[in-house]
Short mmCIF file of C-alpha atoms and ligand atoms in Angstrom, two decimals:
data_model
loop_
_atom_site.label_atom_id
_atom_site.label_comp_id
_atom_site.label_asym_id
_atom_site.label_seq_id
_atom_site.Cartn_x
_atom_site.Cartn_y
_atom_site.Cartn_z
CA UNK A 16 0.00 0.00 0.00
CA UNK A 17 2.86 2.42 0.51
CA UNK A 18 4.43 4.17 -2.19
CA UNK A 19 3.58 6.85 -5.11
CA UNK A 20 -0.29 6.78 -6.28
CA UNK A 21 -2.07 7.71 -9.28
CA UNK A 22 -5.73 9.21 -8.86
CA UNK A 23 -7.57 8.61 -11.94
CA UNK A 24 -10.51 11.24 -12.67
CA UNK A 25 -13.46 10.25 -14.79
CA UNK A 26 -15.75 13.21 -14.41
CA UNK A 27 -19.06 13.66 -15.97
CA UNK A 28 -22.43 15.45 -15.75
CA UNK A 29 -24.25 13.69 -12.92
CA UNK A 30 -21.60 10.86 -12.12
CA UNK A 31 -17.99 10.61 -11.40
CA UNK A 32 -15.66 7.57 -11.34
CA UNK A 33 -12.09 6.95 -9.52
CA UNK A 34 -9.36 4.80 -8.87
CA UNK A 35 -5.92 4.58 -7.16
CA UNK A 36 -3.24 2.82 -8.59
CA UNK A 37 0.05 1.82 -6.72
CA UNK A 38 2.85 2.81 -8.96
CA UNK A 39 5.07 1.59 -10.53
CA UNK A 40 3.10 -1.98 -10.50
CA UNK A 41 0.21 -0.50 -11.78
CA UNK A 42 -2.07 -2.33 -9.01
CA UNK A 43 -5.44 -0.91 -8.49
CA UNK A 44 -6.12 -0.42 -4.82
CA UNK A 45 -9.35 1.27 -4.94
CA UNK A 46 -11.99 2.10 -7.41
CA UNK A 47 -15.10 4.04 -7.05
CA UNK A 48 -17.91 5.95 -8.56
CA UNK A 49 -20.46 8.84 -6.93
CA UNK A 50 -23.77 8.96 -9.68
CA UNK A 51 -26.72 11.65 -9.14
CA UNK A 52 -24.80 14.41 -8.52
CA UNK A 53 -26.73 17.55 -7.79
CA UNK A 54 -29.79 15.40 -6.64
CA UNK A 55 -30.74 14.55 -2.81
CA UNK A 56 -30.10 10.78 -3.89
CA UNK A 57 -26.20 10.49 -4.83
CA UNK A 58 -25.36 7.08 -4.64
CA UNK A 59 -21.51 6.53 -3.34
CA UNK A 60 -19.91 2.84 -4.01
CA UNK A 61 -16.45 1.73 -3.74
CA UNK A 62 -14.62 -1.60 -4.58
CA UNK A 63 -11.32 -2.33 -2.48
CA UNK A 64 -8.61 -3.96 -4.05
CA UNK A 65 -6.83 -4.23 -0.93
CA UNK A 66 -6.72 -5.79 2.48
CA UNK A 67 -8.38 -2.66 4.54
CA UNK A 68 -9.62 -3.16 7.67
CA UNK A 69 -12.69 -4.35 6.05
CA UNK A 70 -11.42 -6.59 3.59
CA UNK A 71 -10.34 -6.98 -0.18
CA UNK A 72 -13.11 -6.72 -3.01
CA UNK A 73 -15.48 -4.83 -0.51
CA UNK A 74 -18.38 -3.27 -2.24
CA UNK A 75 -19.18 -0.46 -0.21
CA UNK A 76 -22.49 1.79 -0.55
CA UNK A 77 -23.49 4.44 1.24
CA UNK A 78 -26.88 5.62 1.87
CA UNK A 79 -28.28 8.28 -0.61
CA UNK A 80 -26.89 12.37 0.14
CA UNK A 81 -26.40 15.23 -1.56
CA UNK A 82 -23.57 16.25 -3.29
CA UNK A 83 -23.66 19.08 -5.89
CA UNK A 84 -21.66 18.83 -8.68
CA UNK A 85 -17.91 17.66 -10.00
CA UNK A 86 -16.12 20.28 -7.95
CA UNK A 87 -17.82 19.43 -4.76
CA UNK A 88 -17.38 15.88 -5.52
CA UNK A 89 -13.60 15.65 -6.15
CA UNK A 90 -12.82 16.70 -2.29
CA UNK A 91 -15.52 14.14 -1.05
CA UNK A 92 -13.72 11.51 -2.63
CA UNK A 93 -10.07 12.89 -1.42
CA UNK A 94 -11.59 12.76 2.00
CA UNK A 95 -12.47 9.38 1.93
CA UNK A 96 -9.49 7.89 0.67
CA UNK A 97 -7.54 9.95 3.49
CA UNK A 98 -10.01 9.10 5.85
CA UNK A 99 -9.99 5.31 5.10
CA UNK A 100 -6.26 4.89 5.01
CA UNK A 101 -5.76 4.23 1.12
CA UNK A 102 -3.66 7.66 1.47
CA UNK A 103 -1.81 8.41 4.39
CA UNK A 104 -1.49 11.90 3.39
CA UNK A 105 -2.33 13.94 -0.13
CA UNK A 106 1.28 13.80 -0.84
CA UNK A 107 1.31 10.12 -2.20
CA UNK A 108 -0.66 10.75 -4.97
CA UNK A 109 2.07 11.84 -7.47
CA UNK A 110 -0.06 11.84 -10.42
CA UNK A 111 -3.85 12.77 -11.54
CA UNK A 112 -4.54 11.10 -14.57
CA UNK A 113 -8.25 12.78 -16.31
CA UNK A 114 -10.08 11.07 -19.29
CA UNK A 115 -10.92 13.73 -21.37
CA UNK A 116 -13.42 13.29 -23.80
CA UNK A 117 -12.62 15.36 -26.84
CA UNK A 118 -9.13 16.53 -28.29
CA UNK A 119 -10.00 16.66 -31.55
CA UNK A 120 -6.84 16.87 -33.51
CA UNK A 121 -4.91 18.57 -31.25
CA UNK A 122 -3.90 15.56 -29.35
CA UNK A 123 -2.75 12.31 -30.70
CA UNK A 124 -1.36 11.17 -26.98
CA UNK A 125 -1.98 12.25 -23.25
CA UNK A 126 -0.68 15.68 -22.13
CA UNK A 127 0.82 16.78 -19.02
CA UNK A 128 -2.01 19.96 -18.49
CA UNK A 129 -0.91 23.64 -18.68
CA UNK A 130 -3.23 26.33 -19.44
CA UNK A 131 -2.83 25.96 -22.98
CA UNK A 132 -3.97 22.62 -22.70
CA UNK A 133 -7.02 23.58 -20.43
CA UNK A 134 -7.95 26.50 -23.13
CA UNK A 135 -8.30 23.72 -25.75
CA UNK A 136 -10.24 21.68 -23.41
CA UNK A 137 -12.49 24.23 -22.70
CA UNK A 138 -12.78 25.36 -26.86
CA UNK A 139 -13.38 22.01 -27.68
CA UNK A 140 -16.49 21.97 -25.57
CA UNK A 141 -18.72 22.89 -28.30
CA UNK A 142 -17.90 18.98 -29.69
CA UNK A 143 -18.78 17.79 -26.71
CA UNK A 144 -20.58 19.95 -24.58
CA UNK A 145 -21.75 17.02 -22.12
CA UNK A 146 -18.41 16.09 -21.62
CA UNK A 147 -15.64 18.28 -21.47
CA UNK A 148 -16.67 21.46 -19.22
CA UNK A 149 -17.21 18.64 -16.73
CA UNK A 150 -14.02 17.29 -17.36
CA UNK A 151 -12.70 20.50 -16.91
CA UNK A 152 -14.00 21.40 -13.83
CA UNK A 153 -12.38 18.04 -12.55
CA UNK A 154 -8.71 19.26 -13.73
CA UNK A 155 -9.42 22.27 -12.24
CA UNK A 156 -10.50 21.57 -8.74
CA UNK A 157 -7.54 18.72 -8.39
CA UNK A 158 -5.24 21.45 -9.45
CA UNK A 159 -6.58 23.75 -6.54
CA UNK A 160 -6.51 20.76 -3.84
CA UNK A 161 -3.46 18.94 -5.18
CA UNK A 162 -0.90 21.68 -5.66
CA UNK A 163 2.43 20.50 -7.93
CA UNK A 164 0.77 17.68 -8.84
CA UNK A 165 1.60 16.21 -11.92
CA UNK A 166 -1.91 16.69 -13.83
CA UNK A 167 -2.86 14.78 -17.23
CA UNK A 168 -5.30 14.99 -20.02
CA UNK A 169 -6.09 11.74 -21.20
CA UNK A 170 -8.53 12.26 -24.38
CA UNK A 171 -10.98 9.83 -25.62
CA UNK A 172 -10.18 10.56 -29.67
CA UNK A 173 -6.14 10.83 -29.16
CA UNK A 174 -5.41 6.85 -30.21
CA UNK A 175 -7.70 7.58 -33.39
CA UNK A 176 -5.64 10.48 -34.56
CA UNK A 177 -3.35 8.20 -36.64
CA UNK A 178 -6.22 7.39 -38.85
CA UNK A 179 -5.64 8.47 -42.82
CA UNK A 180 -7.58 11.62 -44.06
CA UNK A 181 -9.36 9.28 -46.84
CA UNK A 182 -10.80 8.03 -43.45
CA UNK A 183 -11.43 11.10 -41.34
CA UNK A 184 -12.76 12.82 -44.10
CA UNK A 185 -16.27 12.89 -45.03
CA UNK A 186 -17.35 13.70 -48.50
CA UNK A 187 -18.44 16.99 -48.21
CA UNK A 188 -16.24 20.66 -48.82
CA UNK A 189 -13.00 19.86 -47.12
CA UNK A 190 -13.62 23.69 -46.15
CA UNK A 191 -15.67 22.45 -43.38
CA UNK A 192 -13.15 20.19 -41.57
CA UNK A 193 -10.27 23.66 -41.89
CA UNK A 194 -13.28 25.97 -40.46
CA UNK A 195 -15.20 23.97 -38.49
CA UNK A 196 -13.35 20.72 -38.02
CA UNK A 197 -16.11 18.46 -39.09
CA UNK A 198 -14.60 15.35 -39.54
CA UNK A 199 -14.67 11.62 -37.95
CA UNK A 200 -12.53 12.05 -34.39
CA UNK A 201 -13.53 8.20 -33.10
CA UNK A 202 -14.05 8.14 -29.57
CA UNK A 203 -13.42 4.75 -26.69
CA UNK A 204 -9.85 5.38 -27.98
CA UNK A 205 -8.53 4.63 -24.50
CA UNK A 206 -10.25 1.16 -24.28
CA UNK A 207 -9.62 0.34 -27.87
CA UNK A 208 -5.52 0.51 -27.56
CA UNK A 209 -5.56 -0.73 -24.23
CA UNK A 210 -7.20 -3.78 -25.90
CA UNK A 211 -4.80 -3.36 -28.65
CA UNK A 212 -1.78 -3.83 -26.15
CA UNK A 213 -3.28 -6.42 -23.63
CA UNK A 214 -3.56 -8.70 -27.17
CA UNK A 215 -0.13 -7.64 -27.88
CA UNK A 216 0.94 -9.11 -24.26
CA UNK A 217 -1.24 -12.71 -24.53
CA UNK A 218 0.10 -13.35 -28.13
CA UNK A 219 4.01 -12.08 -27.56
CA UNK A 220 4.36 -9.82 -30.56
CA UNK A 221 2.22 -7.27 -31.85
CA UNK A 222 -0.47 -8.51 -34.77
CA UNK A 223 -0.17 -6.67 -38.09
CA UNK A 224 -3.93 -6.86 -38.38
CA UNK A 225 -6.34 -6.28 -35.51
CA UNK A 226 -10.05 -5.64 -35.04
CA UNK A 227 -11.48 -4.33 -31.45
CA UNK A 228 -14.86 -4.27 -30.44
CA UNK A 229 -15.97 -1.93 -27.29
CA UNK A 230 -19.49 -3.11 -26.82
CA UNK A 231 -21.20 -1.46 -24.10
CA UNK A 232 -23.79 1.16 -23.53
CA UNK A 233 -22.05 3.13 -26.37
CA UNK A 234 -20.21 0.97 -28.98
CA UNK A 235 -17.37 1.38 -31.60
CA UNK A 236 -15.22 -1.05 -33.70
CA UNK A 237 -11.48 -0.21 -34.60
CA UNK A 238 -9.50 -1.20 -37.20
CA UNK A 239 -5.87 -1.55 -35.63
CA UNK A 240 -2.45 -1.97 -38.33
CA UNK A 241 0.66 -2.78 -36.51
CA UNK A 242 -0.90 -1.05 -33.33
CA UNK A 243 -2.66 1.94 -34.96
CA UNK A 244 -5.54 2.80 -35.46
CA UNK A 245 -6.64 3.66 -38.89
CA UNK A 246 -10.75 3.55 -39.04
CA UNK A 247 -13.54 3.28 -36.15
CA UNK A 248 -16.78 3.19 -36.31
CA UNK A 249 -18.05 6.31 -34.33
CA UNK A 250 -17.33 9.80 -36.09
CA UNK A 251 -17.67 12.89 -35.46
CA UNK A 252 -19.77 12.24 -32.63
CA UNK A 253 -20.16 9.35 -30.50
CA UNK A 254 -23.80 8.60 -32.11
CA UNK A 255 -22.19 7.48 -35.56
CA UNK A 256 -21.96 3.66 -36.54
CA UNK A 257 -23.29 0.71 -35.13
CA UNK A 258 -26.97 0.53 -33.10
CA UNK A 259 -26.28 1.05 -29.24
CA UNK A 260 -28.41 0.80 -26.16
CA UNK A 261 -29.98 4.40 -26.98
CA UNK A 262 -28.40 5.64 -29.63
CA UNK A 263 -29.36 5.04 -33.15
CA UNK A 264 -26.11 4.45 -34.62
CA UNK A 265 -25.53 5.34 -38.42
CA UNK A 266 -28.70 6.50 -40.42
CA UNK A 267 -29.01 8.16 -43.80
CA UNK A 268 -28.93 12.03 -42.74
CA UNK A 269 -31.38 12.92 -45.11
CA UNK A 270 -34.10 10.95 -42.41
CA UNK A 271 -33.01 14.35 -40.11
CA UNK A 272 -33.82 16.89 -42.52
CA UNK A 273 -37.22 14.95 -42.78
CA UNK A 274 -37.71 15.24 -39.02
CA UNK A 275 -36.96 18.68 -39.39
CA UNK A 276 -38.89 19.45 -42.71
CA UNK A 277 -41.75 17.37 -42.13
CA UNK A 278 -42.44 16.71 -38.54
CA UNK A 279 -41.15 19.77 -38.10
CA UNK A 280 -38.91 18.62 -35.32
CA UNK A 281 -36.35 21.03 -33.10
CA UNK A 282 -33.10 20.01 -32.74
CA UNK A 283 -33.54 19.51 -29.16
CA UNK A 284 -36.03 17.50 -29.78
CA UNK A 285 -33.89 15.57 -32.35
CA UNK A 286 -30.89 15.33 -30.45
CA UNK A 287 -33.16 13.33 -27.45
CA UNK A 288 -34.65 10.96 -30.28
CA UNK A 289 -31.45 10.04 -31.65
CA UNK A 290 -29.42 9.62 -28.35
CA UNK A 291 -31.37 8.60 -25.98
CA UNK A 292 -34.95 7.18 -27.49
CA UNK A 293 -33.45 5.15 -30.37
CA UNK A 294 -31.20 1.90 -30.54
CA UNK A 295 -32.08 -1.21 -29.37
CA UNK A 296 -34.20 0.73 -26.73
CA UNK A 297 -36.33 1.28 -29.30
CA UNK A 298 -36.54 -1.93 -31.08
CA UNK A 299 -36.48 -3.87 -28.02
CA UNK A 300 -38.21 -1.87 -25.71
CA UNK A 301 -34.95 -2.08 -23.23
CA UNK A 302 -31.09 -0.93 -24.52
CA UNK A 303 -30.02 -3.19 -21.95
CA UNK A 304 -28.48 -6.82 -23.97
CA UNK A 305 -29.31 -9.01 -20.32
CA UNK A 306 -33.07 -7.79 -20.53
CA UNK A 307 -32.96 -8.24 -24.29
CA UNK A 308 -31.34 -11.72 -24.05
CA UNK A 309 -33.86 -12.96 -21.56
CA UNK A 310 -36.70 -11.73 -23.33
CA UNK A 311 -35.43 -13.23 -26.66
CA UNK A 312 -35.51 -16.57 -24.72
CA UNK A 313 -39.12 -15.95 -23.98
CA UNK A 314 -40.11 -15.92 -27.65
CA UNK A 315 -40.51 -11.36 -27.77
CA UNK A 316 -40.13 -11.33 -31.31
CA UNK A 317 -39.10 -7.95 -31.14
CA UNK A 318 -35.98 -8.48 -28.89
CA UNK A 319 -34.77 -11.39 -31.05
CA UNK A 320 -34.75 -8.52 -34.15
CA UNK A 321 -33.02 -6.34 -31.43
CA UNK A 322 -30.03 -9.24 -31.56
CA UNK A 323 -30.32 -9.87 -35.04
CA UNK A 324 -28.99 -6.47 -35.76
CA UNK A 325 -26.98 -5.54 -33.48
CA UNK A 326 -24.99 -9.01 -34.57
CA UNK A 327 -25.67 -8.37 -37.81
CA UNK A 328 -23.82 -4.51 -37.45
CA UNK A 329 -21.07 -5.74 -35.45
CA UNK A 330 -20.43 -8.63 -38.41
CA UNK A 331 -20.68 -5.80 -41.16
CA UNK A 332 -18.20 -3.64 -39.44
CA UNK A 333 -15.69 -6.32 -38.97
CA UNK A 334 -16.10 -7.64 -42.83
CA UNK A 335 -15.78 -4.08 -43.70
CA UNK A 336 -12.14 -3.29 -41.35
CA UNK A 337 -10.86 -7.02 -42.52
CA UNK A 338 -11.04 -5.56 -46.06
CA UNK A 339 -9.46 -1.83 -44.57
CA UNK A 340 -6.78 -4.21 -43.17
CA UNK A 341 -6.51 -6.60 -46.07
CA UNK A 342 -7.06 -9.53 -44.00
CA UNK A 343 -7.05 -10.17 -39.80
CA UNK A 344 -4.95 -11.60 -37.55
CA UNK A 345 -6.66 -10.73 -34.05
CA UNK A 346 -10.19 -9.86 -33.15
CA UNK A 347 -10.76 -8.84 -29.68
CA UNK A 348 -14.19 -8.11 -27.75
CA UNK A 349 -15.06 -5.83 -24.50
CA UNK A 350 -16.94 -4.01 -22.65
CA UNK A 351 -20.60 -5.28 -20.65
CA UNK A 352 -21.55 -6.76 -24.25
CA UNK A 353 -18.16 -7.72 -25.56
CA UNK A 354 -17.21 -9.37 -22.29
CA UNK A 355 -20.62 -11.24 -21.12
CA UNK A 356 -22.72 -11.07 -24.24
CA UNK A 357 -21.42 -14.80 -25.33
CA UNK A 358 -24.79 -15.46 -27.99
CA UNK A 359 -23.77 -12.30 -29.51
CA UNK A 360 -20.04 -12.72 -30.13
CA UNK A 361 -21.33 -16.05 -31.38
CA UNK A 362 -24.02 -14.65 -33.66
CA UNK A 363 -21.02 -12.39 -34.59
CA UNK A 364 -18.41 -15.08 -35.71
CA UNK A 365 -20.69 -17.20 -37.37
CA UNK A 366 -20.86 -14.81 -39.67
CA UNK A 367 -16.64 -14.35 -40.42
CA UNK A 368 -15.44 -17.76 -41.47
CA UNK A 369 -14.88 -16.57 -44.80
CA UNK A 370 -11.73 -15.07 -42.40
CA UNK A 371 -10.58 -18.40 -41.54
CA UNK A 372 -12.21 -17.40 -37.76
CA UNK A 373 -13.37 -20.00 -35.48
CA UNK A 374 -14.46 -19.49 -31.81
CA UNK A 375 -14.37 -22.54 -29.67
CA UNK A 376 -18.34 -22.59 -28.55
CA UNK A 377 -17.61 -23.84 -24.90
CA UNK A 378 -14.93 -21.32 -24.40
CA UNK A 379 -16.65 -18.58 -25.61
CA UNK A 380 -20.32 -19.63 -23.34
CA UNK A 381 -17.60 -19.55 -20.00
CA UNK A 382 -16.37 -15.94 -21.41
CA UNK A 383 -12.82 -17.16 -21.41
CA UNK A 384 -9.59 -14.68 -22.73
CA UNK A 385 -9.04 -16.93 -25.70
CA UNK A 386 -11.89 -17.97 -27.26
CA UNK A 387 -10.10 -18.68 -30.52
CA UNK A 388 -11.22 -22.39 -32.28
CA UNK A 389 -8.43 -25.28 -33.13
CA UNK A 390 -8.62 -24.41 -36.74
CA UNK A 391 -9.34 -20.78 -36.63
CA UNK A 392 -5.98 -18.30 -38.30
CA UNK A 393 -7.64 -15.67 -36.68
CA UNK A 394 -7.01 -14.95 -32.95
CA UNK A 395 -9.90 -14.31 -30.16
CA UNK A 396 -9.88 -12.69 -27.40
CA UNK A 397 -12.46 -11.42 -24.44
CA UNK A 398 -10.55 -8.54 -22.57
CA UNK A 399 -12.42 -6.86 -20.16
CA UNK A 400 -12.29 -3.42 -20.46
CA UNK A 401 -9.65 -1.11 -18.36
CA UNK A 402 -9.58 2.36 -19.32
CA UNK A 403 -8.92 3.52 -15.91
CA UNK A 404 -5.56 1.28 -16.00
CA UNK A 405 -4.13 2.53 -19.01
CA UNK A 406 -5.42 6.34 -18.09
CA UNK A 407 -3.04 5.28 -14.51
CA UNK A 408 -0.30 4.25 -16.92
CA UNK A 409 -0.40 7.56 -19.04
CA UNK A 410 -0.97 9.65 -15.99
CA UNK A 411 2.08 8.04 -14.43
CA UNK A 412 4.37 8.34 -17.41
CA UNK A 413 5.66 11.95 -16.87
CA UNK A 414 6.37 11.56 -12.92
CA UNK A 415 8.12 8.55 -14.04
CA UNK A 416 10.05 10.25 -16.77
CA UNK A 417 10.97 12.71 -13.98
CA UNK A 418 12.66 10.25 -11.57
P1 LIG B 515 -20.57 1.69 -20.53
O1 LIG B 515 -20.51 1.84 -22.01
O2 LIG B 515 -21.59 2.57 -19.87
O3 LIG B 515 -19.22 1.68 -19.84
P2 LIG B 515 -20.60 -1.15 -20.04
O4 LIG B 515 -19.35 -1.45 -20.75
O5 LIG B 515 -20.65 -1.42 -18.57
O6 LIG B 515 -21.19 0.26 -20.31
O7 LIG B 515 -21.75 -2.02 -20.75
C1 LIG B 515 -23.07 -1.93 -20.30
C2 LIG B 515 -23.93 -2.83 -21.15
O8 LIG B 515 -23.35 -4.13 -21.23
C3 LIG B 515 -25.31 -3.05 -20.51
O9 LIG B 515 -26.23 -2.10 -20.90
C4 LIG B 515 -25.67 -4.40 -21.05
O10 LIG B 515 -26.30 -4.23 -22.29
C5 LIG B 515 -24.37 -5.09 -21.28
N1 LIG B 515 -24.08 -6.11 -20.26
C6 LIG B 515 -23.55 -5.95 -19.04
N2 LIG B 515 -23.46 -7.12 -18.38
C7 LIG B 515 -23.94 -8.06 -19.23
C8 LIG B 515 -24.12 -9.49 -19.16
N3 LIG B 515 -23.78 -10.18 -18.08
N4 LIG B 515 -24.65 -10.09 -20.23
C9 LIG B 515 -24.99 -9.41 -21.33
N5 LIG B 515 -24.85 -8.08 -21.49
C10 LIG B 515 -24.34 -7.41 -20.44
#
């Protein structure tokens, strides 16, 4: 337990997340997240990776209370690690490692935060205005309570910057992208290398040609070449590509300008369809896979058509990258569906054998890391998702650099 820490910062609207790592092993001590901020009925649960004087693995959750926002949250939670002995004093925490959502394509890596870096934060807003003023606020109140502390910006889009502009580009005026920066940005970039690297470390070299799949409540595929990433599935926002929980995925934009024209829609109005009221919410009645799953089983029509395309997406994607990466090597899942969804990744790989891929069935029904058939020349893995881990690792990097 003793030793240099990372804090890792996931700030949002009404919820934040944490986590301590121990550095330099990287091993999580803590992790925790506060949700309902500014109602009466925050919720406040930690795990504990560590033997406390409670235990190791300890969910703890503590009766509803109020806590306002982000700024009022981030010295709740330094109280509490202080308070339960994960920190003996502030001063161990050597590092603050934020996810950031949007850098757009000012940053292809993390970045130690200055005030340049918190003025393109703060411009970028208008990308994602749900996202990064929160972030912000995060950076900004762990500045003021942590003083000297290394601080750093790790951005959602950054491992998608090495995609090709006959990727990022749309095909409308180039004009738009120089004044407006319309383009695809890709977002889940932190989960998608992490994935990239954790396949790298169970196969022992790095393969050429490598497809990851983040499905959870949001979802996005990437095509990976010799570790980069060079398409994904989301674009310029996170509501582009395949169907999600609530979000529609990819439709023909002209439907909009009916909305608009026709139904005489506000964007508001359009925004809340398409984000939160669409998906396999909408097809299924829940955007939740276990609800959708177990009704399937029941005989709802409706949620079995929920399955069908959501497997059917996630297959089309995948054909699509294999032909973006001439060929595959690797295919990795994660994320709540990736990682637990077994009927879908095998709805999924029934449809690539024209790859050579084969799962092994009982593998893949016990969710095991390598899920990859004898006579499959494609690997498979299930990697559950660590963003926070590889946010520590980033966060730690410049302290490290400095010893
Ligand atoms: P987020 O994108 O919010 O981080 P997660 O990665 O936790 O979300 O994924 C949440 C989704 O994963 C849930 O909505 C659900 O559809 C799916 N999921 C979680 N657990 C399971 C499970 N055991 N079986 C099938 N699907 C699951």
């Amino acid at each position: 337990m003793d030793g240099p820490k990372v804090l890792v910062i996931n700030a949002g609207s009404s919820s934040i997340k944490f986590a301590i790592y121990l550095i330099p092993a990287d091993s999580l001590l803590i992790k925790g997240h506060i949700d309902r901020l500014g109602s009466e009925q925050c919720t406040f649960k930690v795990d504990r990776f560590y033997a406390g004087p409670t235990g190791i693995g300890e969910v703890v959750e503590q009766q509803p209370f109020h806590l306002k926002d982000v700024k009022h949250a981030i010295p709740f939670i330094l109280d509490y690690l202080l308070k339960e002995g994960i920190l003996k004093s502030l001063d161990e925490i050597v590092a603050v490692g934020h996810r950031v959502v949007h850098g757009a394509d000012k940053y292809n890596s993390a970045a130690l935060i200055n005030a340049e870096v918190k003025q393109n934060i703060r411009h970028l807003s208008k990308y994602a205005p749900l996202h990064n003023p929160h972030n912000l606020v995060g950076i900004e109140r762990c500045e003021k309570l942590l003083k000297g502390v290394h601080q750093v910006a790790v951005f959602d889009t950054a491992f998608h910057q090495s995609m090709p502009n006959w990727t990022y580009l749309y095909g409308i005026d180039p004009d738009f992208y120089a004044e407006h920066g319309i383009r695809k940005y890709g977002f889940h970039g932190t989960s998608h290398k992490y994935c990239s690297l954790k396949a790298t470390e169970f196969l022992g070299f790095m393969p050429k040609r490598m497809i990851t799949c983040h499905l959870g409540n949001g979802s996005s595929i990437t095509a990976i070449k010799n570790g980069l990433s060079v398409d994904t599935s989301m674009g310029f926002t996170p509501t582009d590509g395949l169907i999600m929980g609530t979000r529609s995925g990819a439709i023909d934009p002209e439907v909009i300008l009916y909305l608009l024209r026709e139904l005489k829609q506000k964007p508001e109005k359009i925004d809340q369809f398409l984000n939160k009221e669409s998906g396999l919410k909408s097809i299924a009645g829940s955007g939740d896979v276990r609800d959708i799953w177990n009704n399937a089983r029941h005989g709802d029509q409706q949620s079995a058509l929920a399955l069908d395309m959501l497997s059917y997406e996630i297959a089309r994607y995948i054909g699509g990258y294999a032909a973006t990466l001439n060929g595959l090597d690797c295919l990795v899942f994660t994320a709540g569906i990736g990682e637990n969804a077994w009927y879908v990744r095998a709805a999924v790989c029934a449809n690539l054998s024209f790859l050579g891929l084969q799962i092994d069935e009982d593998k893949n029904q016990r969710n095991h890391h390598d899920i990859t058939g004898p006579d499959s020349i494609v690997k498979v893995f299930v990697i559950p998702a660590n963003e926070e881990l590889q946010i520590a690792r980033e966060a730690a990097q410049p302290w490290k650099d400095n010893q």
